[in-house]
mmCIF file of C-alpha atoms and ligand atoms in Angstrom:
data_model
loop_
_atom_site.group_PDB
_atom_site.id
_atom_site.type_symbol
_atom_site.label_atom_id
_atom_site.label_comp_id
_atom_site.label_asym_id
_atom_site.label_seq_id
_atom_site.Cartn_x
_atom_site.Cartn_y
_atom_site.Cartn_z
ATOM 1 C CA UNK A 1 0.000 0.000 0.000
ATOM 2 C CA UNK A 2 1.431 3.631 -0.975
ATOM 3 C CA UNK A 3 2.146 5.662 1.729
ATOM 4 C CA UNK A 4 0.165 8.685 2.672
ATOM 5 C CA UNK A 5 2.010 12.136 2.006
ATOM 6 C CA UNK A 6 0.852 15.656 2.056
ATOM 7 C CA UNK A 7 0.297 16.185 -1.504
ATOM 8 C CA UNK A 8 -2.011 13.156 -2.156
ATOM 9 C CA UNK A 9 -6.162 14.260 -1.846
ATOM 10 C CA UNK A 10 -7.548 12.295 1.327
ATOM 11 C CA UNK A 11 -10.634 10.223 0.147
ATOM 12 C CA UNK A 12 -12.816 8.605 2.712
ATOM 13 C CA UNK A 13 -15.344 5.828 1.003
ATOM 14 C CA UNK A 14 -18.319 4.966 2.855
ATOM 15 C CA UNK A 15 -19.761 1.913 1.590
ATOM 16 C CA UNK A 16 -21.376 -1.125 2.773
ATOM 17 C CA UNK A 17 -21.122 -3.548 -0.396
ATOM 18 C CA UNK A 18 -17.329 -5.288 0.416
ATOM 19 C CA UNK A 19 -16.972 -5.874 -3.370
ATOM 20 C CA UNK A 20 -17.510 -2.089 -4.162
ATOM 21 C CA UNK A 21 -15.813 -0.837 -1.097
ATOM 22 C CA UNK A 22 -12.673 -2.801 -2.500
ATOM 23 C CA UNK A 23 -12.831 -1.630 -6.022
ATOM 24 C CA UNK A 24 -13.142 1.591 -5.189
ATOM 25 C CA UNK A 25 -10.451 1.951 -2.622
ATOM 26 C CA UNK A 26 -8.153 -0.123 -5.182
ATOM 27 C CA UNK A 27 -9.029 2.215 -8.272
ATOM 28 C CA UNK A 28 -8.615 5.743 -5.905
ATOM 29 C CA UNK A 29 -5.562 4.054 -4.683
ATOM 30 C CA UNK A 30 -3.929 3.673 -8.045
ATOM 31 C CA UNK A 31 -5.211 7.319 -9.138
ATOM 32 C CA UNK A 32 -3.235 8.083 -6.067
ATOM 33 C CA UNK A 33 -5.567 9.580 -3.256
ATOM 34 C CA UNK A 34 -5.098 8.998 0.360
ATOM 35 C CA UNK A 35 -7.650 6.581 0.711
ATOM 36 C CA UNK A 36 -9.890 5.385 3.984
ATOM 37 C CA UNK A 37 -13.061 2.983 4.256
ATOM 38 C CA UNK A 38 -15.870 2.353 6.535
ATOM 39 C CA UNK A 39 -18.630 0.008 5.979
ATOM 40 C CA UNK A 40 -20.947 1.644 8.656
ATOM 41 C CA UNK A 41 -22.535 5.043 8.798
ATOM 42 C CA UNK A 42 -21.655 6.057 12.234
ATOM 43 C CA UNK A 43 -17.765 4.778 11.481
ATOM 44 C CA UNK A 44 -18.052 7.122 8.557
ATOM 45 C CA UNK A 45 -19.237 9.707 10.182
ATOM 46 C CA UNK A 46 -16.710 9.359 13.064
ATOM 47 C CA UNK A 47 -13.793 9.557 10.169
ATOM 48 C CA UNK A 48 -14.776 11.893 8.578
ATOM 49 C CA UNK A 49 -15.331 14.465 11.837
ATOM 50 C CA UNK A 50 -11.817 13.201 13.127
ATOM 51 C CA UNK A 51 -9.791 13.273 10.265
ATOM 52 C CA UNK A 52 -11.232 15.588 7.448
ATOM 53 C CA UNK A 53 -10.870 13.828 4.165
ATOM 54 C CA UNK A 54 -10.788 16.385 1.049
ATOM 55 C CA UNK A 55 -13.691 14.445 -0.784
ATOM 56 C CA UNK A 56 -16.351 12.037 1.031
ATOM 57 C CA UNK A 57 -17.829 9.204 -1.246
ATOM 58 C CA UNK A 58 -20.874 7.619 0.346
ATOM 59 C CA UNK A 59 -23.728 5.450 -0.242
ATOM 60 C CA UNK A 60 -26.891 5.866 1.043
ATOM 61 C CA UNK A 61 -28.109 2.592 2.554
ATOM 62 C CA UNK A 62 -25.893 2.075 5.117
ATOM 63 C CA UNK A 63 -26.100 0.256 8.337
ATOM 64 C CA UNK A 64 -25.964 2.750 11.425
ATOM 65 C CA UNK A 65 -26.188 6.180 9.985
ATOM 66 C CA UNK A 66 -27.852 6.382 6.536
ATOM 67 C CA UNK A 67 -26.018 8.051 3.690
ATOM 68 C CA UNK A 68 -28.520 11.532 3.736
ATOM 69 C CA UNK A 69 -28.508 11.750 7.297
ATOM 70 C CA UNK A 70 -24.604 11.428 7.515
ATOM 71 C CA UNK A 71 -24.374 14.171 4.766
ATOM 72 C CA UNK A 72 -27.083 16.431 6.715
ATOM 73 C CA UNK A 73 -25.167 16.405 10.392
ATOM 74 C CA UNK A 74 -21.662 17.204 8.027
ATOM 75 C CA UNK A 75 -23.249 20.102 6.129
ATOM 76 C CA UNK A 76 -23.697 21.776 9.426
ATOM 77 C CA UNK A 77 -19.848 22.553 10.145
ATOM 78 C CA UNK A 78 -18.272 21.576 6.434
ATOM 79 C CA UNK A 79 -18.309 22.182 3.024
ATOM 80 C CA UNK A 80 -16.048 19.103 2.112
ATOM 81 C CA UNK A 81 -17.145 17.595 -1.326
ATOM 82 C CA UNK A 82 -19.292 14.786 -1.306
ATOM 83 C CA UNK A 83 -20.416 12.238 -4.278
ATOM 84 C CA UNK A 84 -23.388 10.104 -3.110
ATOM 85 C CA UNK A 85 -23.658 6.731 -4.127
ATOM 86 C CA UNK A 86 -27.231 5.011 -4.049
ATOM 87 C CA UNK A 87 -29.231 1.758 -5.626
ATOM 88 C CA UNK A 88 -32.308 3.863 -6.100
ATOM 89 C CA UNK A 89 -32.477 5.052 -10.179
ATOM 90 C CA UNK A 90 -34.901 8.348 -10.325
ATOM 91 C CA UNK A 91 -34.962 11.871 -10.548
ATOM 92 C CA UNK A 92 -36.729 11.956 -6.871
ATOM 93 C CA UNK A 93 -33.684 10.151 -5.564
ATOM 94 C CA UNK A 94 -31.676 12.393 -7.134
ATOM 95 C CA UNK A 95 -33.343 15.494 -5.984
ATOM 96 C CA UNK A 96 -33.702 13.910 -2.901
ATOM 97 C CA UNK A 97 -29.846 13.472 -3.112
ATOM 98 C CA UNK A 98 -28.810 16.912 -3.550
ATOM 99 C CA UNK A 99 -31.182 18.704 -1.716
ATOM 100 C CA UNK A 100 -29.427 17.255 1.566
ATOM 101 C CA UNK A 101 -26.166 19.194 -0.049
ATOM 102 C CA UNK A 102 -24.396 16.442 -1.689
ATOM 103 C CA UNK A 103 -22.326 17.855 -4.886
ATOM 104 C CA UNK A 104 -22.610 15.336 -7.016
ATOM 105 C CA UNK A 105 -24.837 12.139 -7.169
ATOM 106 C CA UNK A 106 -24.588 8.764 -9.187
ATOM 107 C CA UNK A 107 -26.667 5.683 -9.316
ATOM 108 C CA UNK A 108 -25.607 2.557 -8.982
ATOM 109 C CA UNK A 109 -24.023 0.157 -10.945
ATOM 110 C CA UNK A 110 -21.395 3.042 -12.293
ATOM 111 C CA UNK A 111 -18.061 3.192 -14.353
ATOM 112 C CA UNK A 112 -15.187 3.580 -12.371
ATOM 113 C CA UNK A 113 -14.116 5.538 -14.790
ATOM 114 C CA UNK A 114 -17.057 8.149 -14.582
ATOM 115 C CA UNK A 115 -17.216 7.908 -10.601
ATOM 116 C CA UNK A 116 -13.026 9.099 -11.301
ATOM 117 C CA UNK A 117 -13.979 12.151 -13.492
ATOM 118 C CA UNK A 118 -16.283 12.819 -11.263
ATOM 119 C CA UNK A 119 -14.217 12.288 -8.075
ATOM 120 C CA UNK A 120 -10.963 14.797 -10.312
ATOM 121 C CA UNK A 121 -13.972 17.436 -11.365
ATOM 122 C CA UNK A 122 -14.773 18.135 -7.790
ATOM 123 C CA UNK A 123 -11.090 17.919 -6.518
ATOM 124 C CA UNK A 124 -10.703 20.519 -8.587
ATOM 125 C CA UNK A 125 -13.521 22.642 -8.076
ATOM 126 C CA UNK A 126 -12.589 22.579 -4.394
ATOM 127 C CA UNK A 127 -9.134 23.550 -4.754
ATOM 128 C CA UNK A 128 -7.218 20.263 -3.772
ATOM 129 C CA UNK A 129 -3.959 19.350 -5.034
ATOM 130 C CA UNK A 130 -4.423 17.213 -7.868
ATOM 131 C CA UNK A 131 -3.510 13.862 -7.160
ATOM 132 C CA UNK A 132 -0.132 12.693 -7.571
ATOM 133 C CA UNK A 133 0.267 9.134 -8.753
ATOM 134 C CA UNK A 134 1.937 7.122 -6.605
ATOM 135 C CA UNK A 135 3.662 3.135 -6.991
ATOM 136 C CA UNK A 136 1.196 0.505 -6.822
ATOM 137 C CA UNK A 137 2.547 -2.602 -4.392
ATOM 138 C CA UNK A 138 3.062 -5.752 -6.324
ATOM 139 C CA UNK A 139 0.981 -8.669 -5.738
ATOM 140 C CA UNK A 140 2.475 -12.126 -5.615
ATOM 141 C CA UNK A 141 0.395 -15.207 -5.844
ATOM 142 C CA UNK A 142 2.221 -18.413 -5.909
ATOM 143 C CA UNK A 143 4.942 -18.423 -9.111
ATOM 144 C CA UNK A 144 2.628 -14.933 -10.107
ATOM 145 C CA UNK A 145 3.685 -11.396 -9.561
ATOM 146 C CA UNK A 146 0.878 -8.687 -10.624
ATOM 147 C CA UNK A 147 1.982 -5.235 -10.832
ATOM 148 C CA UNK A 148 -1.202 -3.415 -11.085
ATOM 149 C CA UNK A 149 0.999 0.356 -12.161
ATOM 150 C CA UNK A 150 2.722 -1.341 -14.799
ATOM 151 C CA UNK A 151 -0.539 -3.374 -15.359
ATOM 152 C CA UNK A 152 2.366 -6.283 -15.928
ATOM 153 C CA UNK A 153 2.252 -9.894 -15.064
ATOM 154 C CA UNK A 154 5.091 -12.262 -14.845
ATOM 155 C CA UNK A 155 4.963 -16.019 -14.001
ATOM 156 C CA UNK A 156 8.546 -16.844 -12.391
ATOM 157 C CA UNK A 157 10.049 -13.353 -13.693
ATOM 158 C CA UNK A 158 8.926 -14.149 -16.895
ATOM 159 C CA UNK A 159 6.353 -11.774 -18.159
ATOM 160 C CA UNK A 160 3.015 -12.752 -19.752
ATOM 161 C CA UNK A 161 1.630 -11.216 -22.380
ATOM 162 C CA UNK A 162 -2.072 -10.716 -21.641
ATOM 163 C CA UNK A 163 -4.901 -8.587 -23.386
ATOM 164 C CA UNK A 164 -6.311 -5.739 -21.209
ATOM 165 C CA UNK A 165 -9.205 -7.828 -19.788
ATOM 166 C CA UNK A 166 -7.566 -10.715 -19.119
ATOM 167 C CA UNK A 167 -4.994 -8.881 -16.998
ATOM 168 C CA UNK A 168 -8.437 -7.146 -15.563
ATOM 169 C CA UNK A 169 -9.528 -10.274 -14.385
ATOM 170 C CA UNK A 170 -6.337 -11.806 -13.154
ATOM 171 C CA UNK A 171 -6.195 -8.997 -10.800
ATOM 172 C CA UNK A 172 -9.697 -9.696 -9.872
ATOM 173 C CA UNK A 173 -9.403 -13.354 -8.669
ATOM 174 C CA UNK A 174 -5.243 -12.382 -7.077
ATOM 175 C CA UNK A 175 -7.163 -10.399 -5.223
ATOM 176 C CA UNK A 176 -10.368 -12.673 -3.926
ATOM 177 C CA UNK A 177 -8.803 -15.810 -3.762
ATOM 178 C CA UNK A 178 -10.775 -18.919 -2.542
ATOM 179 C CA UNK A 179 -14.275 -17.536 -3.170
ATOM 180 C CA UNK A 180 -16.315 -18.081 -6.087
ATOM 181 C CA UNK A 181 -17.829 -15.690 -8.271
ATOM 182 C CA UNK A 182 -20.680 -15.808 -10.385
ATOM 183 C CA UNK A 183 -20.215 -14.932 -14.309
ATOM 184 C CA UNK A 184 -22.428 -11.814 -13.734
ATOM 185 C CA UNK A 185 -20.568 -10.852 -10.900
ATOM 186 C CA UNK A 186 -17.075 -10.699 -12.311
ATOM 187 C CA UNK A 187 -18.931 -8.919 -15.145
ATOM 188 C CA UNK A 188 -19.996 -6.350 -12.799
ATOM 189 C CA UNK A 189 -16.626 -5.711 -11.131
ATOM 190 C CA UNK A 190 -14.343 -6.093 -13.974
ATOM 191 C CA UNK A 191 -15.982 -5.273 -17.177
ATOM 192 C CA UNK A 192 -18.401 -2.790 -15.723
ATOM 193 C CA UNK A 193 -19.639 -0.186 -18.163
ATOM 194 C CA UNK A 194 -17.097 -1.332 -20.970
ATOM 195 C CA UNK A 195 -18.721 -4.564 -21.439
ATOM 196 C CA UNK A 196 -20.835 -5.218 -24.654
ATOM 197 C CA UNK A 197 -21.263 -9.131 -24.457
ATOM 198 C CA UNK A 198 -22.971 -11.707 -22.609
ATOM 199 C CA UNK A 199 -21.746 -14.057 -19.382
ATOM 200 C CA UNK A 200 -19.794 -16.242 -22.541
ATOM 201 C CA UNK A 201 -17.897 -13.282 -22.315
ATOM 202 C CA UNK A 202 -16.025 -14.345 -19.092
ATOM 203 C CA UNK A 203 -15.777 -17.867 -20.043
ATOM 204 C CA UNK A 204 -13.871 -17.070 -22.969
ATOM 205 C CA UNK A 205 -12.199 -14.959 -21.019
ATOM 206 C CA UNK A 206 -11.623 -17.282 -18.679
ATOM 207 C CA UNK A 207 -10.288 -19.979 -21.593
ATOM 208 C CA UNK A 208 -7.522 -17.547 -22.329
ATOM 209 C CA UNK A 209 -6.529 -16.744 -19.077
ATOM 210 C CA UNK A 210 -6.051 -20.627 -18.243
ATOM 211 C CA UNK A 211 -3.940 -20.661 -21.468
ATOM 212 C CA UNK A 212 -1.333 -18.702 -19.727
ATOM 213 C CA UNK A 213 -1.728 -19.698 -15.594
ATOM 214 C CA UNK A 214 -2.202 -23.073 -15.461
ATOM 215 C CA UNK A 215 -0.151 -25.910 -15.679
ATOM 216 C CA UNK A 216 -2.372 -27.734 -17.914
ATOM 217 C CA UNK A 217 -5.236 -25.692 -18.721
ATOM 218 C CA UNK A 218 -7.407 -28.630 -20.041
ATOM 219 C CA UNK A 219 -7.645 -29.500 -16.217
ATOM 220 C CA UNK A 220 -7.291 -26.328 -14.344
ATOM 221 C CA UNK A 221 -6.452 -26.510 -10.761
ATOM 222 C CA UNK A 222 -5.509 -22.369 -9.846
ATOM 223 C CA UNK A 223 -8.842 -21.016 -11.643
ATOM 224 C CA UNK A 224 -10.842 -23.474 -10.838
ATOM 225 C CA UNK A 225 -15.138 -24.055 -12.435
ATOM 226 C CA UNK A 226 -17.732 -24.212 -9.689
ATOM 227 C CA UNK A 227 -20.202 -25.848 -11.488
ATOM 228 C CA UNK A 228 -23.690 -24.129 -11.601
ATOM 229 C CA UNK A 229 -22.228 -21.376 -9.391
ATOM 230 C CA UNK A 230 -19.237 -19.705 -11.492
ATOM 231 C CA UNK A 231 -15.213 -19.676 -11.092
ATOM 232 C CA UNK A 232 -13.012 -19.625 -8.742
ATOM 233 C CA UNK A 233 -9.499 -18.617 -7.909
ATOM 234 C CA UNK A 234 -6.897 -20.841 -5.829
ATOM 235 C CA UNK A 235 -4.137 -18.568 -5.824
HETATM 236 CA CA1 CA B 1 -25.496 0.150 0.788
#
């Protein structure tokens, strides 16, 4: 994990979906914010009034203190910029949303790519540094090193050429070893908005992947099928 320093923007997520809480922190990490997490409101809430982040990004269904009401008590004492997360699609939501004083508002599911614009527009707006990137720790798993700055992976220091996606998704499973996902999960967290296919997407995905990982890919034993359920990743 990069260290913290002065110049980086402090970003404190508020999130109760682990999945999303992780992908978020990971993709603000490797834009290079100062990055903090809670999963419950009142944690949130307690971060934020103890260590003032530059940007707040918070859902609104959260267990302890909701997302509008932690938004409501901050606007009281701070203008510090915050992006509201929520499941609930409609222009009442979103009203709703911003009429609590939230700057900016998106509905879930989201591009990580738009909620970064986003997260960079307001940054800026608000006068905070802009963010310096900083070196992304390697990941080792087994003979696998995944270095997620270089977006490089080498099996025993040699490296493996990968397309884009497949490099997406062997960062995915490094990352959540021994659980299984569901095709339309992994779809969700590592296609996203970019993704123009179907669930066979993943499995050929997943075909190509196996081509370079396992030891004999016609009998996979690191990225393993789960029948009726999905994939999962040894390590
Ligand atoms: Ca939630």
């Amino acid at each position: 994990m990069a260290t913290a320093n002065a110049t980086q923007p402090k970003v404190l997520v508020v999130e109760d979906e682990d999945t999303l809480l992780f992908t978020l922190a990971h993709n603000l990490r490797r834009e290079g914010y100062a990055v903090r997490t809670a999963s419950r409101g009142d944690d949130g809430l307690k971060m934020a009034r103890e260590e003032p982040p530059d940007l707040i990004i918070l859902d609104v269904m959260l267990p302890g203190v909701d997302g509008v009401q932690i938004c409501r008590l901050l606007r009281r004492d701070s203008d510090v910029p915050i992006i509201m997360l929520t499941a609930l699609g409609g222009e009442r939501d979103r009203v709703a949303g911003l009429d609590i004083g939230a700057d900016d508002y998106l509905p879930k599911p989201f591009g990580m790519r738009e909620l970064l614009a986003r997260v960079r527009a307001l940054l800026r707006r608000s006068g905070a540094r802009p963010a310096k990137i900083s070196p992304t720790p390697v990941l080792t798993s087994g003979d696998f090193q995944l270095d997620p700055g270089r977006r490089e992976a080498r099996r025993g220091g040699e490296l493996l050429r990968m397309k884009p996606k497949e490099f997406d998704l062997l960062l995915f499973f490094t990352q959540h070893p021994g659980r299984v996902f569901s095709r339309e999960q992994i779809l969700d967290q590592v296609w996203g908005d970019d993704f123009f296919g179907g669930p066979r997407t993943v499995d050929v995905h997943v075909r190509w992947l196996r081509q370079k990982i396992e030891p004999d890919p016609a009998n996979p034993v690191r990225l393993r099928t789960v029948r009726g359920s999905g994939y999962l990743f040894e390590g």
